[in-house]
Tab-separated table of N, CA, C and O in Angstrom:
chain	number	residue	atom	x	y	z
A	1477	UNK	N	104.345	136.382	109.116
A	1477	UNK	CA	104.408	135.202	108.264
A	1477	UNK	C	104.575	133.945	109.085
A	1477	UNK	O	104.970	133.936	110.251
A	1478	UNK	N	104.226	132.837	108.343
A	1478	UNK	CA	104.059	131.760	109.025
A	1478	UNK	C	104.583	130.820	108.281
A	1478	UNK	O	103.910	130.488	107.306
A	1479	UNK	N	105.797	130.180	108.487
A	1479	UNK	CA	105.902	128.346	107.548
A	1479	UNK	C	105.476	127.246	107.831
A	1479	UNK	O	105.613	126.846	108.987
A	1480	UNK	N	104.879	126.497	106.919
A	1480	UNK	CA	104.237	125.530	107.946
A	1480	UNK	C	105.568	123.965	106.607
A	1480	UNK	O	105.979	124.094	105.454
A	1481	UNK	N	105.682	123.186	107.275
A	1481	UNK	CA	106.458	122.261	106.634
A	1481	UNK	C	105.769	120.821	107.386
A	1481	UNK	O	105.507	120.459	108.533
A	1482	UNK	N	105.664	120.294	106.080
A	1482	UNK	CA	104.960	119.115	106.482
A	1482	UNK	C	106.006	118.029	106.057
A	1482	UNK	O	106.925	118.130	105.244
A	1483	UNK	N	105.533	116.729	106.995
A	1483	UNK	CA	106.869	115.380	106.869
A	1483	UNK	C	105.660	114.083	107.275
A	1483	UNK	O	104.579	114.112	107.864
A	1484	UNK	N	106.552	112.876	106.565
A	1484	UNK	CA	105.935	112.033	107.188
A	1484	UNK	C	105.609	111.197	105.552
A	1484	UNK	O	105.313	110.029	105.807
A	1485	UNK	N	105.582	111.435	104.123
A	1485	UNK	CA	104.812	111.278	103.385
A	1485	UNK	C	105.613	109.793	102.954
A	1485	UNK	O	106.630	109.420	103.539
A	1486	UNK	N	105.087	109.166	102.038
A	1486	UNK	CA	106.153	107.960	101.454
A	1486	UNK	C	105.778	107.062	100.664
A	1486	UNK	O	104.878	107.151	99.829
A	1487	UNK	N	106.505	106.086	100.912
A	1487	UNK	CA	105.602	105.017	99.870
A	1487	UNK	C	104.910	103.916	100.910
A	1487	UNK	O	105.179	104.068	102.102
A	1488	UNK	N	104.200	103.024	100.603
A	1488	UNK	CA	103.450	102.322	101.779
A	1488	UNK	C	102.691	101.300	100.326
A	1488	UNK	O	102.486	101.466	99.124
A	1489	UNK	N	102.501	100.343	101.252
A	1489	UNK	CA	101.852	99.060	100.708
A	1489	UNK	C	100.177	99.363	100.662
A	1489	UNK	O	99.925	100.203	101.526
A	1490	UNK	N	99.206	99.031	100.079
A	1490	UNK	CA	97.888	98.912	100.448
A	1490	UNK	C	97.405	98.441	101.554
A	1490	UNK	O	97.696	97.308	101.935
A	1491	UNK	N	96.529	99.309	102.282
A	1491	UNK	CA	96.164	98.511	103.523
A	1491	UNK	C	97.683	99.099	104.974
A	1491	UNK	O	97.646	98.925	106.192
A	1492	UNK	N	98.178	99.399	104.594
A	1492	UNK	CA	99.098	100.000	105.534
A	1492	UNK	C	99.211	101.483	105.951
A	1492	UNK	O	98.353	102.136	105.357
A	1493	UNK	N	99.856	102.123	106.641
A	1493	UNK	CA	99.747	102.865	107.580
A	1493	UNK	C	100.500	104.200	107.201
A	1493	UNK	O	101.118	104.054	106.147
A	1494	UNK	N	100.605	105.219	107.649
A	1494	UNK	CA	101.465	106.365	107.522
A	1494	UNK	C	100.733	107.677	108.671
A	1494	UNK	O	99.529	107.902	108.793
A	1495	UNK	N	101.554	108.191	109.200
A	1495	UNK	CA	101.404	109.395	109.690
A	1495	UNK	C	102.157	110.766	109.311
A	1495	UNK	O	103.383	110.844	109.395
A	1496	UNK	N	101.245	111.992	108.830
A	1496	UNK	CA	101.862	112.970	108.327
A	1496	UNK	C	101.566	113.998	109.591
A	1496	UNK	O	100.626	114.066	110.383
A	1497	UNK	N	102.948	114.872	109.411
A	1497	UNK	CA	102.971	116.061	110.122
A	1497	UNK	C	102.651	117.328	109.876
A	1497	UNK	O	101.603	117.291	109.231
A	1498	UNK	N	102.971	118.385	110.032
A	1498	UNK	CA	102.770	119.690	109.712
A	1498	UNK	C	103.007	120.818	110.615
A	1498	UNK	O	101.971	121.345	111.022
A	1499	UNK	N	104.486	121.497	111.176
A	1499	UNK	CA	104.782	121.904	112.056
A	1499	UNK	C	104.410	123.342	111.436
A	1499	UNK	O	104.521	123.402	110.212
A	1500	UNK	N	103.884	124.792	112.256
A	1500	UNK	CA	104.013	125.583	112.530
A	1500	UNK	C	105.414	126.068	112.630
A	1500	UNK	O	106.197	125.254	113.121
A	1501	UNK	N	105.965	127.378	112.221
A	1501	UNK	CA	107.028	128.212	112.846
A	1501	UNK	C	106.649	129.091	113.787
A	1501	UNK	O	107.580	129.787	114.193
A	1502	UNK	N	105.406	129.338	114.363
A	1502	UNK	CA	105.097	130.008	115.201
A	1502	UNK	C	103.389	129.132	116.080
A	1502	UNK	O	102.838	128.049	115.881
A	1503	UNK	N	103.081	130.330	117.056
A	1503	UNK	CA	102.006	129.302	117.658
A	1503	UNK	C	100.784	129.421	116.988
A	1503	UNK	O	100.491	130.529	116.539
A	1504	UNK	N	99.739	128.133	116.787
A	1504	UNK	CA	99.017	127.888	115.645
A	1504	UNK	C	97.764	127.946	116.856
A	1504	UNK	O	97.035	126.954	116.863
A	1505	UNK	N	97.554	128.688	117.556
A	1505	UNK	CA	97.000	129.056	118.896
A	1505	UNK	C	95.771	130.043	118.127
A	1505	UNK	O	94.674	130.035	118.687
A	1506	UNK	N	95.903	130.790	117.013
A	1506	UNK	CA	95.134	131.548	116.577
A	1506	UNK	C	95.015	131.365	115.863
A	1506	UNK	O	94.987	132.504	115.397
A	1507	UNK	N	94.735	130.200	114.351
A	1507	UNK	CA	94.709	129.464	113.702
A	1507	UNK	C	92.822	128.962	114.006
A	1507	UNK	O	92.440	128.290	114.965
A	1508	UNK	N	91.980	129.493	112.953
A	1508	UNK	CA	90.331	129.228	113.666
A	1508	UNK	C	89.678	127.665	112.838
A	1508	UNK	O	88.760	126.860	112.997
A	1509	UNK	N	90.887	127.920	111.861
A	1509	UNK	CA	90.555	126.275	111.128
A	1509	UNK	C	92.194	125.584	110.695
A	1509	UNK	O	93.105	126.412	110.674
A	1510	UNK	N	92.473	124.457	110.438
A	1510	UNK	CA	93.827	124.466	110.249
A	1510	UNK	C	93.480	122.713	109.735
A	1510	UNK	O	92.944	121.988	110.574
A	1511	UNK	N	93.767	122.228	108.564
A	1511	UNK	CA	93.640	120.996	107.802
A	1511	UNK	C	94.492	120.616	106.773
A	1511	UNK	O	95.439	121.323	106.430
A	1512	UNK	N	94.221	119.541	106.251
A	1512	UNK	CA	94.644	118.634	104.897
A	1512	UNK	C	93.823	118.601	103.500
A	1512	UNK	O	92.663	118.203	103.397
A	1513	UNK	N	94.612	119.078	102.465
A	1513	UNK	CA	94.270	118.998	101.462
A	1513	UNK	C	94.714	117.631	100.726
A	1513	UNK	O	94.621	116.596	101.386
A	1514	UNK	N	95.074	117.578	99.723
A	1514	UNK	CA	95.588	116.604	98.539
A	1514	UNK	C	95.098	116.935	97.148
A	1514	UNK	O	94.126	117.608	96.804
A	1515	UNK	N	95.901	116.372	96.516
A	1515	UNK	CA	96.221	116.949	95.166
A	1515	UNK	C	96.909	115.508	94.063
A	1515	UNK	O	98.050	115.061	94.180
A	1516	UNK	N	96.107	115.128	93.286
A	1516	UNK	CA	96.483	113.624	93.003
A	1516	UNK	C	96.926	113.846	91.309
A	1516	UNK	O	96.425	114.961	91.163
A	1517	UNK	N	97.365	113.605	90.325
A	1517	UNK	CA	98.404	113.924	89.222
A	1517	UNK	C	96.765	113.931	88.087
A	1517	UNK	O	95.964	113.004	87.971
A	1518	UNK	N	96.726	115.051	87.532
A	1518	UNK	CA	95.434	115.545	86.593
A	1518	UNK	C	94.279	115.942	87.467
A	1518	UNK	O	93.176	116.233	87.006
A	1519	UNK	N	94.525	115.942	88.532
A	1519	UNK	CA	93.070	115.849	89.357
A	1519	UNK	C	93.320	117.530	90.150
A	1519	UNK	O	94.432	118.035	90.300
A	1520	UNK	N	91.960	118.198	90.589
A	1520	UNK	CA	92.172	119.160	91.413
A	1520	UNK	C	92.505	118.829	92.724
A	1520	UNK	O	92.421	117.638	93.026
A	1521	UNK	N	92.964	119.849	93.796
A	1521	UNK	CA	93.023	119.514	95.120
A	1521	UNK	C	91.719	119.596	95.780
A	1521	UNK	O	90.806	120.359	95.464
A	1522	UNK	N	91.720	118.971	96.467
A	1522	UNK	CA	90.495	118.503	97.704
A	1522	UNK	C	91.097	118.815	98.886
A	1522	UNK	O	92.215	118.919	99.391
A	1523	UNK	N	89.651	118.953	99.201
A	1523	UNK	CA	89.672	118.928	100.986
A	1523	UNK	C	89.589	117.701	101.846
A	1523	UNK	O	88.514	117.105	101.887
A	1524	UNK	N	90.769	117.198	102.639
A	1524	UNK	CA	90.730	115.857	103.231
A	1524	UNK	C	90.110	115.855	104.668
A	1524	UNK	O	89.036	115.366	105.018
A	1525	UNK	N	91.016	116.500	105.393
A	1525	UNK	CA	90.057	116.961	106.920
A	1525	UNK	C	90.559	118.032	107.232
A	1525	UNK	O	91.681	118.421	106.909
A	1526	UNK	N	89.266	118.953	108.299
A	1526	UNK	CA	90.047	119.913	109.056
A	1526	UNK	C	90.182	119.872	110.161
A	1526	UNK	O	90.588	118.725	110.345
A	1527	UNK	N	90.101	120.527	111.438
A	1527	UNK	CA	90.082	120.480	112.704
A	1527	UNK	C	90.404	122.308	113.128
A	1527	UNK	O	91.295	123.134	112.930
A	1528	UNK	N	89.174	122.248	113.751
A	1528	UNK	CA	88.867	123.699	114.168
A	1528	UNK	C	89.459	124.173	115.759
A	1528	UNK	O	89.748	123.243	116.512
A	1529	UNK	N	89.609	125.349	116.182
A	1529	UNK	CA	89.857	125.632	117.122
A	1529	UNK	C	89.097	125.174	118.393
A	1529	UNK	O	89.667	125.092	119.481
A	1530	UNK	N	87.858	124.897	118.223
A	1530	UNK	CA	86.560	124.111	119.262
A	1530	UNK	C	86.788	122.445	118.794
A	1530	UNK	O	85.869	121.709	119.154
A	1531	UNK	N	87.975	121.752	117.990
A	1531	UNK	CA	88.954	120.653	118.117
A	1531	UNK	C	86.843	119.766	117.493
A	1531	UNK	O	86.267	118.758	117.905
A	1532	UNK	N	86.527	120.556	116.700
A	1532	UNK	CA	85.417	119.455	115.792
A	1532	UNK	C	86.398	119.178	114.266
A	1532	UNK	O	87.030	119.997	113.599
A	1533	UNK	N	86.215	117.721	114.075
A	1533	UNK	CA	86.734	117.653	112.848
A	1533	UNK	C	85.937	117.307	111.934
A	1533	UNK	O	84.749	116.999	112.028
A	1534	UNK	N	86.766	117.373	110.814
A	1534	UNK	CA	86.164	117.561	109.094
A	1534	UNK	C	86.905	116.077	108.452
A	1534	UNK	O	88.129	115.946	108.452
A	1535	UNK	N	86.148	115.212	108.022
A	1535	UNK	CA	86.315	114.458	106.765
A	1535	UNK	C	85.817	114.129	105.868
A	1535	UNK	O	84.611	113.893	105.930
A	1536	UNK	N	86.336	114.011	104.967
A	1536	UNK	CA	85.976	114.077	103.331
A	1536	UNK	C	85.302	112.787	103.625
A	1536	UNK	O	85.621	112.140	104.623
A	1537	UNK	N	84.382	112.384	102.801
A	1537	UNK	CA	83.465	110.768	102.574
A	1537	UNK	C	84.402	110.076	102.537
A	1537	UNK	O	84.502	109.269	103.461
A	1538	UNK	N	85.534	110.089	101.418
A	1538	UNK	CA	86.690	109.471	100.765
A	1538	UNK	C	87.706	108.225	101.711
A	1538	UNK	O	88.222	107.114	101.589
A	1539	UNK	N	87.520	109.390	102.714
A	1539	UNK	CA	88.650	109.143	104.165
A	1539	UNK	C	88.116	108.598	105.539
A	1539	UNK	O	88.641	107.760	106.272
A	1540	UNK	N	86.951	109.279	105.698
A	1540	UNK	CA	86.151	108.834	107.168
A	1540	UNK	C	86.096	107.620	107.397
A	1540	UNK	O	85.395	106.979	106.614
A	1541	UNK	N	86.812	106.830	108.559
A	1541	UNK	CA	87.002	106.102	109.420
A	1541	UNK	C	87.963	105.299	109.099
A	1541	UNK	O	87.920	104.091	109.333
A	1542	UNK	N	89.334	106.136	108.291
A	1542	UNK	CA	90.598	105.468	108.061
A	1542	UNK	C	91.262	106.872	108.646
A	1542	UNK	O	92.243	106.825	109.388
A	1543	UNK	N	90.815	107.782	108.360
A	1543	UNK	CA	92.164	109.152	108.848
A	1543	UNK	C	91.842	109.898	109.981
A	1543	UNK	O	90.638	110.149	110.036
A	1544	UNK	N	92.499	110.332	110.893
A	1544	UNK	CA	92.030	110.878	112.062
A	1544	UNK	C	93.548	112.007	112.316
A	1544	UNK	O	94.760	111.923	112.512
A	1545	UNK	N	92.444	113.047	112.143
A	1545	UNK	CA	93.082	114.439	112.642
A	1545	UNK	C	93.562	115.080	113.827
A	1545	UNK	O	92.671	115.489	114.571
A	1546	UNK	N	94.807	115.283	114.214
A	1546	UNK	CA	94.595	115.502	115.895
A	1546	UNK	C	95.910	116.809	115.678
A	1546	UNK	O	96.651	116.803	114.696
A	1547	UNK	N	95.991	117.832	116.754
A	1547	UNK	CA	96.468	118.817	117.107
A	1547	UNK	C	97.722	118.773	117.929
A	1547	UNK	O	97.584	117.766	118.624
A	1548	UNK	N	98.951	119.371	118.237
A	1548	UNK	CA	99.552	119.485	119.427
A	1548	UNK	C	99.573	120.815	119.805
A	1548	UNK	O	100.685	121.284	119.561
A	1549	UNK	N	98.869	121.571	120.263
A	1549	UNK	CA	99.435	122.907	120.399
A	1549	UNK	C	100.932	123.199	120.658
A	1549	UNK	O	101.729	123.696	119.863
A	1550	UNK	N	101.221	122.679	122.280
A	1550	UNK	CA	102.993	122.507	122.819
A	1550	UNK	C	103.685	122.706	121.456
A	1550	UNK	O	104.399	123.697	121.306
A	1551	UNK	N	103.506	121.785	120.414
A	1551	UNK	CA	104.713	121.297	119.178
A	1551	UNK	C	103.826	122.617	118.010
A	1551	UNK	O	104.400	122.517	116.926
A	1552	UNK	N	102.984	123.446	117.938
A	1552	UNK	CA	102.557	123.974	117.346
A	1552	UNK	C	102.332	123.145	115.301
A	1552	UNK	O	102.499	123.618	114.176
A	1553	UNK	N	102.012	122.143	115.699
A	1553	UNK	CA	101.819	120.984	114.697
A	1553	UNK	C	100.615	120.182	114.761
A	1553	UNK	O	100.505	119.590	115.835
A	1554	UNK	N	99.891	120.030	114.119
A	1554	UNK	CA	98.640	119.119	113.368
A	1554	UNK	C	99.488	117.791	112.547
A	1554	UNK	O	100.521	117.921	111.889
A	1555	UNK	N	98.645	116.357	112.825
A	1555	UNK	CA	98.955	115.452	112.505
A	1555	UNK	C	97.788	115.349	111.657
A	1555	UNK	O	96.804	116.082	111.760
A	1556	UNK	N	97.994	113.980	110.423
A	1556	UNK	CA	96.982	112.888	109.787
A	1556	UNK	C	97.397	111.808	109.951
A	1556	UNK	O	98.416	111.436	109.369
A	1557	UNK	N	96.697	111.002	110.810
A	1557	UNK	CA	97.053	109.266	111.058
A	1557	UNK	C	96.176	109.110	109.737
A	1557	UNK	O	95.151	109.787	109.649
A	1558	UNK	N	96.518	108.288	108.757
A	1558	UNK	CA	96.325	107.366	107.669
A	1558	UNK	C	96.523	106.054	107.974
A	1558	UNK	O	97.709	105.733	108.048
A	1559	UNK	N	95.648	105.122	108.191
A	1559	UNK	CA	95.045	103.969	108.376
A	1559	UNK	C	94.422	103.104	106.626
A	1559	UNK	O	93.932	103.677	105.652
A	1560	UNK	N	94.637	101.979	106.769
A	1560	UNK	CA	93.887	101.513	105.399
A	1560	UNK	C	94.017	102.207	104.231
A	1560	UNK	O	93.057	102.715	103.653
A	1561	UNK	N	95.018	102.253	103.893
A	1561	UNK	CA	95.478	103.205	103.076
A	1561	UNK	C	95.268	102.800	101.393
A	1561	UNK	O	96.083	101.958	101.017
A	1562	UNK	N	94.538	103.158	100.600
A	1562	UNK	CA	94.804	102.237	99.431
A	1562	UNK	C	94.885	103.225	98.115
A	1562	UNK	O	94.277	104.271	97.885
A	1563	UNK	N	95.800	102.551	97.385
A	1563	UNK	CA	95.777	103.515	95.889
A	1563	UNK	C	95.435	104.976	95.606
A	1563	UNK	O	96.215	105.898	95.369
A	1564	UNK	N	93.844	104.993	95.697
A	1564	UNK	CA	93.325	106.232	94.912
A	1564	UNK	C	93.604	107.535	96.569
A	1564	UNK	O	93.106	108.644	96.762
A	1565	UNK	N	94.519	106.769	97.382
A	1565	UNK	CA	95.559	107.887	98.351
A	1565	UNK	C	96.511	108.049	97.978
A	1565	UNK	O	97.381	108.351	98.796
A	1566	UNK	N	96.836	107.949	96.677
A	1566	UNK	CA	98.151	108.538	96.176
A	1566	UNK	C	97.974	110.167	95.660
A	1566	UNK	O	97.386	110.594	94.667
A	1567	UNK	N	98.547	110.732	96.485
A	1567	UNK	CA	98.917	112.454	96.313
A	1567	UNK	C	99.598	112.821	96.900
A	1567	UNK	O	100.273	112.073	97.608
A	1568	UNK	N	99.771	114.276	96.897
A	1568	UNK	CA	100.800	115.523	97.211
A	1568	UNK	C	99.849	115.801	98.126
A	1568	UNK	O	98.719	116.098	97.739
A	1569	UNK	N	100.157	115.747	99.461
A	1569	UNK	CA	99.597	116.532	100.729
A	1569	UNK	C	99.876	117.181	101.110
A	1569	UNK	O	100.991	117.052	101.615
A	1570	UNK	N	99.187	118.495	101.257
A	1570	UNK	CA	99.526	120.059	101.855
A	1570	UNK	C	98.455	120.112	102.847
A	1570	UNK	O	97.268	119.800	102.743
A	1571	UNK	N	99.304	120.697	104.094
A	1571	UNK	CA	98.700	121.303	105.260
A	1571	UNK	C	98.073	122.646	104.757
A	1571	UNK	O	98.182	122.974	103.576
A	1572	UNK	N	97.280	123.572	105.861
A	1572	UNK	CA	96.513	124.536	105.617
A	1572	UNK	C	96.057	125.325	106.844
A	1572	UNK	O	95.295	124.926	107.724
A	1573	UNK	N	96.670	126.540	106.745
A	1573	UNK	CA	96.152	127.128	108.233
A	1573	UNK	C	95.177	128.320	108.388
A	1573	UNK	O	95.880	129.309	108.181
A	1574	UNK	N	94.164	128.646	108.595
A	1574	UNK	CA	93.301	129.637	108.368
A	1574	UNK	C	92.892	130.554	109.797
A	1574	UNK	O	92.494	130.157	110.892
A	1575	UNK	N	93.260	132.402	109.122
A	1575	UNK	CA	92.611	132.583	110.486
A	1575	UNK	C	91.803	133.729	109.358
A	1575	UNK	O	91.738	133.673	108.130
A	1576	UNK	N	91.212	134.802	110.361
A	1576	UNK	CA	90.206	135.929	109.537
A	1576	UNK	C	91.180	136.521	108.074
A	1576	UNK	O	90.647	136.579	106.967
A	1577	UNK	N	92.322	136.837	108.250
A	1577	UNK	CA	92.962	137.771	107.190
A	1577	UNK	C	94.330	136.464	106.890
A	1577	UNK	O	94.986	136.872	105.930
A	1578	UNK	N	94.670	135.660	107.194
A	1578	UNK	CA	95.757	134.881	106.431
A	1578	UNK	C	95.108	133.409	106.136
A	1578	UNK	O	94.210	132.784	106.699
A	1579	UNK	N	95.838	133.158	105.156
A	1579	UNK	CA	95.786	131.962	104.292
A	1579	UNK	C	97.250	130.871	104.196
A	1579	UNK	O	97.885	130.913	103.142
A	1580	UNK	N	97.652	130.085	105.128
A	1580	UNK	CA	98.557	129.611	104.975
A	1580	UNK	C	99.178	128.062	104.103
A	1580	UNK	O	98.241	127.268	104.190
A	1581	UNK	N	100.311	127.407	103.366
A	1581	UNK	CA	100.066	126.933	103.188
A	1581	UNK	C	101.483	125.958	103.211
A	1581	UNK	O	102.647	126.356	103.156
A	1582	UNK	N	101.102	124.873	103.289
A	1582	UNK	CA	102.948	123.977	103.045
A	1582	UNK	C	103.014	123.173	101.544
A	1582	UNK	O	102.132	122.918	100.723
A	1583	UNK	N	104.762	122.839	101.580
A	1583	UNK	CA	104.936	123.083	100.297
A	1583	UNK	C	104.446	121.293	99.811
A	1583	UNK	O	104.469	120.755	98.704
A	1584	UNK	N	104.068	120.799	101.049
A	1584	UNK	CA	103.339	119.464	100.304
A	1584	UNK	C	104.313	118.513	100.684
A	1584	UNK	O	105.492	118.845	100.805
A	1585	UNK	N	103.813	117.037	100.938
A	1585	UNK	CA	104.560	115.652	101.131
A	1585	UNK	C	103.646	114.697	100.200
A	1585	UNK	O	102.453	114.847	99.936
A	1586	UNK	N	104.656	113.519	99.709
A	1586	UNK	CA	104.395	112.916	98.359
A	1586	UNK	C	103.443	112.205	99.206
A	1586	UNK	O	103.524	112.631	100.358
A	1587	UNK	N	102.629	111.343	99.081
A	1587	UNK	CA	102.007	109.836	99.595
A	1587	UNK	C	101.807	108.877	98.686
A	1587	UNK	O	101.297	109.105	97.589
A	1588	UNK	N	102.119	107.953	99.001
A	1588	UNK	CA	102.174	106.615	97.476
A	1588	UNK	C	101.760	105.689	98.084
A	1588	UNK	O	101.965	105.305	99.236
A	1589	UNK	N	100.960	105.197	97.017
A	1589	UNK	CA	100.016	104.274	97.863
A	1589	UNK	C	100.003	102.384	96.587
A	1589	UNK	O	98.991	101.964	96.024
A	1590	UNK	N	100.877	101.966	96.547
A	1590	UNK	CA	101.466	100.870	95.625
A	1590	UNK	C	102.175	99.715	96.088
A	1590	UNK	O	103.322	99.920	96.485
A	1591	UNK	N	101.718	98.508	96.121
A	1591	UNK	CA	102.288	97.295	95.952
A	1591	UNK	C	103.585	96.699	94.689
A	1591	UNK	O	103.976	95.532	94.709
């Protein structure tokens, strides 16, 4: 088993900034895809970005060229820098770790996105 706990989420102005975390309890070394979802109040969850073990990333239309996905192996943790942040980025963000036979998942950080 694996926990993954994510931090970082909050409230933020439009146009402002946030970085979310997502630590591993173990090494995320075998992990062949590992990303960000969101989940916004009536709405289904989406796929925000991923970042694969060959370190190619995934972004949603929504997000591309405000969010940027990056890895630490050492800290066994995946980041989302959130840049330009506005409104319809208000959700519940859950990390996501994928290898052949497990499905991992965290229990989510708020993001608010309001003046």
């Amino acid at each position: 088993q694996v926990q993954l706990v994510e931090s970082g989420g909050g409230l933020v102005q439009p146009g402002g900034s946030l970085r979310l975390s997502c630590a591993a309890s173990r090494s995320i070394f075998s992990f062949t895809v590992m990303g960000w979802y969101r989940q916004a109040p009536g709405k289904e969850r989406e796929l925000v970005s991923t970042i694969t073990r060959g370190l190619s990333p995934f972004y949603a239309d929504s997000v591309k060229g405000r969010f940027t996905i990056s890895r630490d192996n050492a800290k066994n943790t995946i980041y989302l820098q959130m840049n330009s942040l506005k409104p319809e980025d208000t959700a519940v963000y859950y990390c996501n770790f994928k290898r052949v036979d497990d499905n991992y998942w965290g229990r989510g950080t708020q993001v608010t996105v309001s003046s």
